[in-house]
């Protein structure tokens, strides 16, 4: 019997609602495998700040340090609520970025998957979706503008100014590119390198390292694409992409656009891997606009669990079963209200969706 310690950080807004459904799925997996999941819940994010005076409390750090993997719900507050917290303690700056830094989770995988069973949720026309969309965005997660030096002040002319720097060294770039090339090599041997080398020196260095790493992956075709053009291509011809790699901020923005082409950010799970520890989280935020209503779709959270089963615990088959159970619920015509947008789906709540996934899963 293998025991895995899992830190559960439900987070803010819809976080606890969708986390509850993910736990149901974990229990099914545990019940039929030679594995025990030791689940330890801990506060993290905006509510943690209000309750404990710290968005990433020391006790939470200790639980995460001891865990084999971390499952994190979305964090964040509405614009108005955020103002009640000092800027540097607000959820992203006070919890999310420190966690990424603490565990050096440099590789962020964001699958963008639109099989036929959920193609009707996409705002794209059927002729653009074609046979379905199946790509994965690989985003560098602990460098660039989000982690560079920051300076705010008043300049010599008496004007308030800000200076934030986009910083990478070649090792940071190389390690994420190696991960992306490996993934492309295992899939369709096609890698879209997303950059902005016509303007940014950081992209010039990035592209030099792409050429260097490519030498070790002769079978992988590299397609270079400017990030602004990539935004357009994602809408007009998403089927051309298989693996995309990009720096931190480009990945943040383009992966939200990918959520848009699927029809909801609720369909975007993710995995964040470091050398020793990984955490798994939906790509989206805490969705304050729908929190507490039982309408958020837990697909992104349950999908993040599937990614953990595969990437941290080597349980590929069960991961696949989880994906298929979720697709099967959609294929039966069920949906949470956000996805349906007045369409013909049978509308169910967050927990009903989770229950249906569990019942499909039990039949596999
Ligand atoms: P958001 O991602 O929370 O929501 C954007 C839209 O997507 C909303 O309309 C929301 O209802 C919808 N949505 C998100 N998840 C959904 C789900 N599972 N099911 C159905 N619909 C879903 O973005 P926002 O409103 O700009 O940000 C809210 C807060 O989240 C902010 O404080 C932001 O800083 C934070 N945030 C956190 C993370 C993170 O924890 N990694 C990521 C992004 C944003």
Coordinates of C-alpha atoms and ligand atoms in Angstrom, one line a residue:
X1 CA 0.0 0.0 0.0
X2 CA 1.5 3.4 -1.0
X3 CA 0.6 6.5 1.0
X4 CA 0.6 9.9 -0.6
X5 CA 0.3 13.1 1.5
X6 CA -1.7 15.7 -0.4
X7 CA -2.0 19.3 0.8
X8 CA -5.4 20.7 -0.1
X9 CA -5.7 24.4 -0.4
X10 CA -9.3 25.2 -1.2
X11 CA -8.6 29.0 -1.6
X12 CA -11.2 31.7 -2.2
X13 CA -14.5 32.3 -4.0
X14 CA -15.5 29.2 -5.9
X15 CA -12.4 27.3 -4.6
X16 CA -14.0 25.4 -1.8
X17 CA -17.0 24.5 -4.0
X18 CA -15.0 22.9 -6.8
X19 CA -12.4 21.4 -4.3
X20 CA -15.2 19.5 -2.7
X21 CA -16.0 17.7 -6.0
X22 CA -12.3 17.0 -6.6
X23 CA -12.1 15.3 -3.2
X24 CA -15.1 13.0 -4.1
X25 CA -13.1 11.9 -7.2
X26 CA -9.9 11.2 -5.1
X27 CA -12.0 9.0 -2.7
X28 CA -13.1 6.8 -5.6
X29 CA -9.5 6.4 -6.9
X30 CA -8.4 5.6 -3.4
X31 CA -11.1 3.0 -2.9
X32 CA -10.1 0.8 -5.8
X33 CA -6.3 1.2 -5.9
X34 CA -3.5 0.1 -3.6
X35 CA -3.1 3.6 -2.4
X36 CA -4.0 5.9 0.5
X37 CA -4.3 9.6 0.1
X38 CA -3.6 11.5 3.3
X39 CA -5.5 14.7 2.8
X40 CA -4.6 17.8 4.8
X41 CA -6.5 20.9 4.3
X42 CA -4.9 24.3 4.9
X43 CA -5.8 28.0 4.5
X44 CA -4.2 29.9 1.5
X45 CA -5.2 33.1 -0.2
X46 CA -7.4 36.1 0.6
X47 CA -9.6 34.4 3.3
X48 CA -6.4 33.1 4.9
X49 CA -5.2 36.7 5.2
X50 CA -8.5 37.7 6.9
X51 CA -8.5 34.7 9.3
X52 CA -4.7 34.4 10.0
X53 CA -3.2 37.8 9.0
X54 CA -1.2 36.0 6.3
X55 CA -2.2 34.8 2.8
X56 CA 0.4 31.9 3.1
X57 CA 0.5 31.1 6.8
X58 CA 3.5 29.3 8.3
X59 CA 1.3 26.3 9.2
X60 CA 0.3 26.0 5.6
X61 CA 3.9 26.1 4.4
X62 CA 4.7 23.3 6.8
X63 CA 1.8 21.2 5.4
X64 CA 2.9 21.9 1.8
X65 CA 6.6 21.2 2.6
X66 CA 5.6 17.7 4.0
X67 CA 3.2 16.9 1.1
X68 CA 4.0 14.7 -1.9
X69 CA 1.8 17.0 -4.0
X70 CA -0.3 20.1 -3.5
X71 CA -3.8 20.6 -4.9
X72 CA -4.7 24.3 -4.9
X73 CA -8.0 25.9 -5.6
X74 CA -8.2 29.3 -7.1
X75 CA -7.5 32.3 -4.9
X76 CA -8.2 36.0 -5.2
X77 CA -10.7 38.6 -4.2
X78 CA -13.0 41.0 -6.0
X79 CA -11.5 44.4 -6.8
X80 CA -13.3 46.0 -3.8
X81 CA -12.4 43.3 -1.3
X82 CA -8.7 43.4 -2.4
X83 CA -8.4 47.0 -1.3
X84 CA -8.9 45.8 2.3
X85 CA -5.5 44.0 2.2
X86 CA -2.1 45.8 1.9
X87 CA -0.8 45.5 -1.7
X88 CA 2.0 43.1 -0.9
X89 CA -0.2 40.8 1.1
X90 CA -2.9 40.5 -1.5
X91 CA -3.5 36.9 -2.6
X92 CA -1.2 36.7 -5.7
X93 CA 1.7 38.7 -4.3
X94 CA 1.2 37.3 -0.7
X95 CA 0.5 33.6 -1.5
X96 CA 0.6 32.5 -5.1
X97 CA 3.9 33.9 -6.2
X98 CA 5.7 33.0 -2.9
X99 CA 4.5 29.4 -3.4
X100 CA 5.8 29.3 -6.9
X101 CA 9.1 30.7 -5.7
X102 CA 9.3 28.4 -2.7
X103 CA 8.9 25.2 -4.8
X104 CA 10.5 26.6 -7.9
X105 CA 7.6 25.4 -10.0
X106 CA 9.0 26.6 -13.3
X107 CA 7.0 24.4 -15.6
X108 CA 3.3 25.1 -16.0
X109 CA 1.3 22.8 -18.2
X110 CA -2.1 24.0 -19.4
X111 CA -4.0 21.5 -21.6
X112 CA -6.5 23.1 -24.0
X113 CA -8.7 20.2 -24.9
X114 CA -12.0 20.4 -26.8
X115 CA -13.1 17.0 -27.8
X116 CA -16.3 16.5 -29.8
X117 CA -18.3 15.9 -26.6
X118 CA -17.8 19.5 -25.5
X119 CA -17.3 21.3 -28.8
X120 CA -20.8 22.9 -28.5
X121 CA -19.5 25.0 -25.6
X122 CA -17.0 26.8 -27.8
X123 CA -17.9 30.2 -29.3
X124 CA -15.9 29.2 -32.4
X125 CA -17.7 28.0 -35.5
X126 CA -17.8 24.2 -36.1
X127 CA -15.7 24.7 -39.3
X128 CA -12.9 26.3 -37.2
X129 CA -13.0 23.6 -34.5
X130 CA -12.9 20.9 -37.1
X131 CA -12.1 17.5 -35.5
X132 CA -11.6 19.1 -32.1
X133 CA -8.9 21.0 -30.3
X134 CA -6.1 19.2 -28.4
X135 CA -3.1 21.3 -27.5
X136 CA -1.0 22.0 -24.4
X137 CA 0.5 25.3 -23.5
X138 CA 3.8 25.1 -21.6
X139 CA 4.4 28.3 -19.7
X140 CA 7.5 29.3 -17.8
X141 CA 6.2 30.1 -14.3
X142 CA 8.9 31.5 -12.1
X143 CA 10.7 34.1 -14.2
X144 CA 10.1 37.1 -16.4
X145 CA 8.2 40.2 -15.5
X146 CA 6.2 38.7 -12.6
X147 CA 9.4 37.8 -10.7
X148 CA 11.7 40.7 -11.8
X149 CA 12.9 43.7 -9.8
X150 CA 10.1 46.1 -9.0
X151 CA 10.5 49.8 -8.1
X152 CA 7.9 52.4 -7.5
X153 CA 8.5 56.0 -6.5
X154 CA 8.5 59.6 -7.5
X155 CA 10.9 60.8 -10.1
X156 CA 12.9 64.0 -10.4
X157 CA 10.0 65.8 -12.1
X158 CA 7.7 64.8 -9.2
X159 CA 5.8 62.2 -11.2
X160 CA 4.9 58.9 -9.7
X161 CA 6.7 56.1 -11.7
X162 CA 7.0 52.4 -11.8
X163 CA 9.8 50.2 -13.1
X164 CA 9.4 46.5 -13.4
X165 CA 12.0 44.3 -15.2
X166 CA 11.6 41.2 -17.3
X167 CA 14.5 39.0 -16.2
X168 CA 15.7 35.6 -17.4
X169 CA 19.0 33.8 -17.4
X170 CA 19.9 31.2 -20.0
X171 CA 19.4 28.3 -17.5
X172 CA 15.9 29.4 -16.7
X173 CA 15.1 29.5 -20.4
X174 CA 16.8 26.2 -21.2
X175 CA 15.1 24.1 -18.5
X176 CA 11.6 25.1 -19.6
X177 CA 12.5 24.6 -23.3
X178 CA 13.9 21.2 -22.6
X179 CA 10.6 20.2 -20.9
X180 CA 8.6 21.6 -23.9
X181 CA 10.8 19.8 -26.5
X182 CA 10.5 16.5 -24.6
X183 CA 6.7 16.9 -24.5
X184 CA 6.6 17.7 -28.2
X185 CA 8.8 14.7 -29.0
X186 CA 6.4 12.4 -27.2
X187 CA 3.4 13.9 -29.0
X188 CA 3.2 15.2 -32.6
X189 CA 6.8 16.4 -32.8
X190 CA 5.6 19.9 -33.4
X191 CA 6.5 22.8 -31.2
X192 CA 5.2 26.4 -31.5
X193 CA 7.7 28.8 -30.0
X194 CA 5.9 31.9 -29.0
X195 CA 8.0 35.1 -28.6
X196 CA 8.3 38.8 -29.3
X197 CA 11.9 39.0 -30.6
X198 CA 11.0 41.9 -32.9
X199 CA 10.7 44.1 -29.8
X200 CA 12.0 42.3 -26.7
X201 CA 15.7 41.4 -26.0
X202 CA 14.5 38.7 -23.7
X203 CA 12.9 37.0 -26.7
X204 CA 16.1 37.3 -28.7
X205 CA 17.9 35.4 -26.0
X206 CA 15.0 32.9 -25.6
X207 CA 15.2 32.2 -29.4
X208 CA 18.9 31.6 -29.3
X209 CA 18.4 29.0 -26.6
X210 CA 15.6 27.4 -28.7
X211 CA 18.1 26.9 -31.5
X212 CA 20.6 25.4 -29.0
X213 CA 18.1 23.0 -27.4
X214 CA 16.7 21.9 -30.7
X215 CA 20.0 20.3 -31.6
X216 CA 19.1 17.5 -29.1
X217 CA 15.6 17.1 -30.6
X218 CA 16.2 16.7 -34.4
X219 CA 12.8 15.2 -34.9
X220 CA 10.8 18.1 -33.4
X221 CA 9.8 20.8 -35.9
X222 CA 9.9 24.3 -34.4
X223 CA 7.5 26.9 -35.7
X224 CA 8.3 30.4 -34.5
X225 CA 5.4 32.7 -33.9
X226 CA 5.1 36.2 -32.5
X227 CA 2.9 36.3 -29.5
X228 CA 0.5 38.9 -31.0
X229 CA 0.1 36.8 -34.1
X230 CA -0.4 33.7 -31.9
X231 CA -3.4 35.4 -30.3
X232 CA -5.0 35.7 -33.7
X233 CA -4.1 32.2 -34.9
X234 CA -5.7 30.8 -31.7
X235 CA -9.0 32.1 -32.8
X236 CA -8.7 31.5 -36.5
X237 CA -7.0 28.2 -36.6
X238 CA -6.5 26.6 -33.2
X239 CA -6.2 23.1 -34.7
X240 CA -2.7 24.0 -36.0
X241 CA -1.2 23.9 -32.5
X242 CA -0.1 20.9 -30.5
X243 CA 2.6 22.0 -28.0
X244 CA 3.2 25.8 -27.5
X245 CA 6.0 27.1 -25.3
X246 CA 6.3 30.7 -23.9
X247 CA 7.5 32.9 -21.1
X248 CA 5.5 33.7 -18.0
X249 CA 3.3 36.6 -18.9
X250 CA 2.6 35.5 -22.5
X251 CA 1.4 32.2 -21.1
X252 CA -0.8 33.8 -18.5
X253 CA -2.6 35.8 -21.2
X254 CA -2.7 33.3 -24.0
X255 CA -3.9 30.5 -21.8
X256 CA -6.9 32.6 -20.6
X257 CA -7.6 33.2 -24.3
X258 CA -7.5 29.4 -24.7
X259 CA -10.2 29.2 -22.0
X260 CA -12.2 31.5 -24.1
X261 CA -12.0 29.4 -27.2
X262 CA -13.1 26.4 -25.1
X263 CA -16.1 28.4 -23.9
X264 CA -15.1 28.8 -20.2
X265 CA -12.1 29.1 -18.0
X266 CA -13.8 26.4 -16.0
X267 CA -12.5 24.0 -18.6
X268 CA -8.8 24.8 -18.0
X269 CA -6.9 22.7 -15.4
X270 CA -3.1 23.0 -14.9
X271 CA 0.0 21.4 -13.4
X272 CA 2.9 23.4 -12.0
X273 CA 6.0 21.3 -11.7
X274 CA 9.3 22.1 -9.9
X275 CA 12.4 20.0 -9.4
X276 CA 11.1 18.4 -6.2
X277 CA 7.5 19.4 -5.7
X278 CA 4.5 20.0 -7.9
X279 CA 1.2 21.7 -7.4
X280 CA -2.0 21.4 -9.3
X281 CA -4.5 24.2 -9.8
X282 CA -7.2 25.4 -12.2
X283 CA -5.9 28.0 -14.6
X284 CA -8.6 30.4 -13.6
X285 CA -9.3 32.7 -10.6
X286 CA -11.7 32.6 -7.8
X287 CA -14.7 33.8 -9.9
X288 CA -16.2 36.1 -7.3
X289 CA -19.1 36.8 -9.8
X290 CA -20.4 33.2 -9.3
X291 CA -19.0 32.2 -5.9
X292 CA -21.4 30.7 -3.4
X293 CA -24.1 29.9 -6.0
X294 CA -23.2 26.3 -6.7
X295 CA -22.9 26.9 -10.4
X296 CA -19.2 26.9 -11.1
X297 CA -18.0 23.9 -13.2
X298 CA -15.5 21.7 -11.3
X299 CA -13.9 20.3 -14.5
X300 CA -10.8 22.4 -14.1
X301 CA -10.3 21.3 -10.5
X302 CA -11.1 17.6 -11.2
X303 CA -8.9 17.8 -14.3
X304 CA -6.1 19.1 -12.1
X305 CA -6.5 16.0 -10.0
X306 CA -6.2 13.9 -13.1
X307 CA -3.0 15.6 -13.9
X308 CA -1.7 15.0 -10.4
X309 CA -2.6 11.3 -10.7
X310 CA -0.6 11.0 -13.9
X311 CA 2.3 13.4 -13.3
X312 CA 3.0 12.9 -9.6
X313 CA 1.8 9.4 -8.8
X314 CA 2.2 7.6 -12.2
X315 CA -1.5 6.6 -12.3
X316 CA -1.9 7.2 -16.0
X317 CA -4.9 4.8 -16.4
X318 CA -6.9 6.3 -13.6
X319 CA -6.1 9.8 -14.9
X320 CA -7.5 8.8 -18.2
X321 CA -10.6 7.3 -16.5
X322 CA -11.2 10.7 -14.7
X323 CA -11.0 12.6 -18.0
X324 CA -13.3 10.2 -19.7
X325 CA -15.8 10.3 -16.9
X326 CA -16.1 14.1 -17.2
X327 CA -16.4 13.9 -20.9
X328 CA -19.1 11.3 -20.5
X329 CA -21.2 13.6 -18.3
X330 CA -21.0 16.3 -20.9
X331 CA -21.8 13.8 -23.7
X332 CA -25.0 12.9 -21.8
X333 CA -26.1 16.5 -22.3
X334 CA -25.4 17.8 -18.7
X335 CA -23.8 21.1 -18.0
X336 CA -23.4 23.8 -15.3
X337 CA -25.2 27.0 -16.2
X338 CA -22.1 29.1 -17.1
X339 CA -21.2 26.7 -19.9
X340 CA -24.7 26.3 -21.4
X341 CA -25.3 30.0 -22.0
X342 CA -29.0 29.4 -22.7
X343 CA -28.3 26.4 -24.9
X344 CA -30.0 23.0 -24.7
X345 CA -28.0 21.3 -21.9
X346 CA -29.6 19.8 -18.8
X347 CA -28.5 22.3 -16.2
X348 CA -27.0 20.8 -13.0
X349 CA -25.2 22.3 -10.0
X350 CA -21.5 22.1 -9.1
X351 CA -22.1 19.2 -6.7
X352 CA -24.5 17.3 -9.1
X353 CA -21.8 17.5 -11.8
X354 CA -19.3 16.1 -9.3
X355 CA -21.7 13.3 -8.4
X356 CA -22.3 12.4 -12.0
X357 CA -18.5 12.2 -12.7
X358 CA -18.2 9.9 -9.6
X359 CA -20.9 7.6 -10.8
X360 CA -19.4 7.4 -14.3
X361 CA -15.9 6.9 -12.8
X362 CA -17.2 4.0 -10.7
X363 CA -18.3 2.2 -13.8
X364 CA -14.8 2.3 -15.4
Ligands
LIG1 P1 -11.6 34.5 -13.0 O1 -10.7 33.5 -13.7 O2 -11.8 34.2 -11.6 O3 -13.0 34.5 -13.7 C1 -13.1 34.9 -15.1 C2 -14.5 34.4 -15.6 O4 -14.5 33.0 -15.7 C3 -15.6 34.8 -14.7 O5 -16.8 35.2 -15.5 C4 -15.9 33.5 -14.0 O6 -17.3 33.3 -13.6 C5 -15.5 32.4 -15.0 N1 -15.1 31.2 -14.4 C6 -13.9 31.0 -13.7 N2 -13.8 29.8 -13.3 C7 -15.0 29.1 -13.6 C8 -15.5 27.8 -13.4 N3 -14.8 26.9 -12.7 N4 -16.7 27.6 -13.8 C9 -17.4 28.5 -14.4 N5 -17.0 29.8 -14.7 C10 -15.8 30.1 -14.3 O7 -11.0 35.9 -13.2 P2 -11.2 37.3 -12.5 O8 -12.7 37.5 -12.2 O9 -10.5 38.3 -13.3 O10 -10.4 37.2 -11.2 C11 -11.0 36.9 -9.9 C12 -9.9 36.8 -8.9 O11 -9.1 35.6 -9.1 C13 -8.9 37.9 -8.9 O12 -8.7 38.3 -7.5 C14 -7.7 37.4 -9.5 O13 -6.5 38.1 -9.1 C15 -7.7 35.9 -9.1 N6 -7.0 35.0 -10.0 C16 -6.3 33.9 -9.3 C17 -5.7 33.0 -10.0 C18 -5.1 31.8 -9.3 O14 -5.5 31.5 -8.2 N7 -4.1 31.1 -9.9 C19 -5.7 33.0 -11.5 C20 -6.4 34.1 -12.1 C21 -7.0 35.1 -11.3

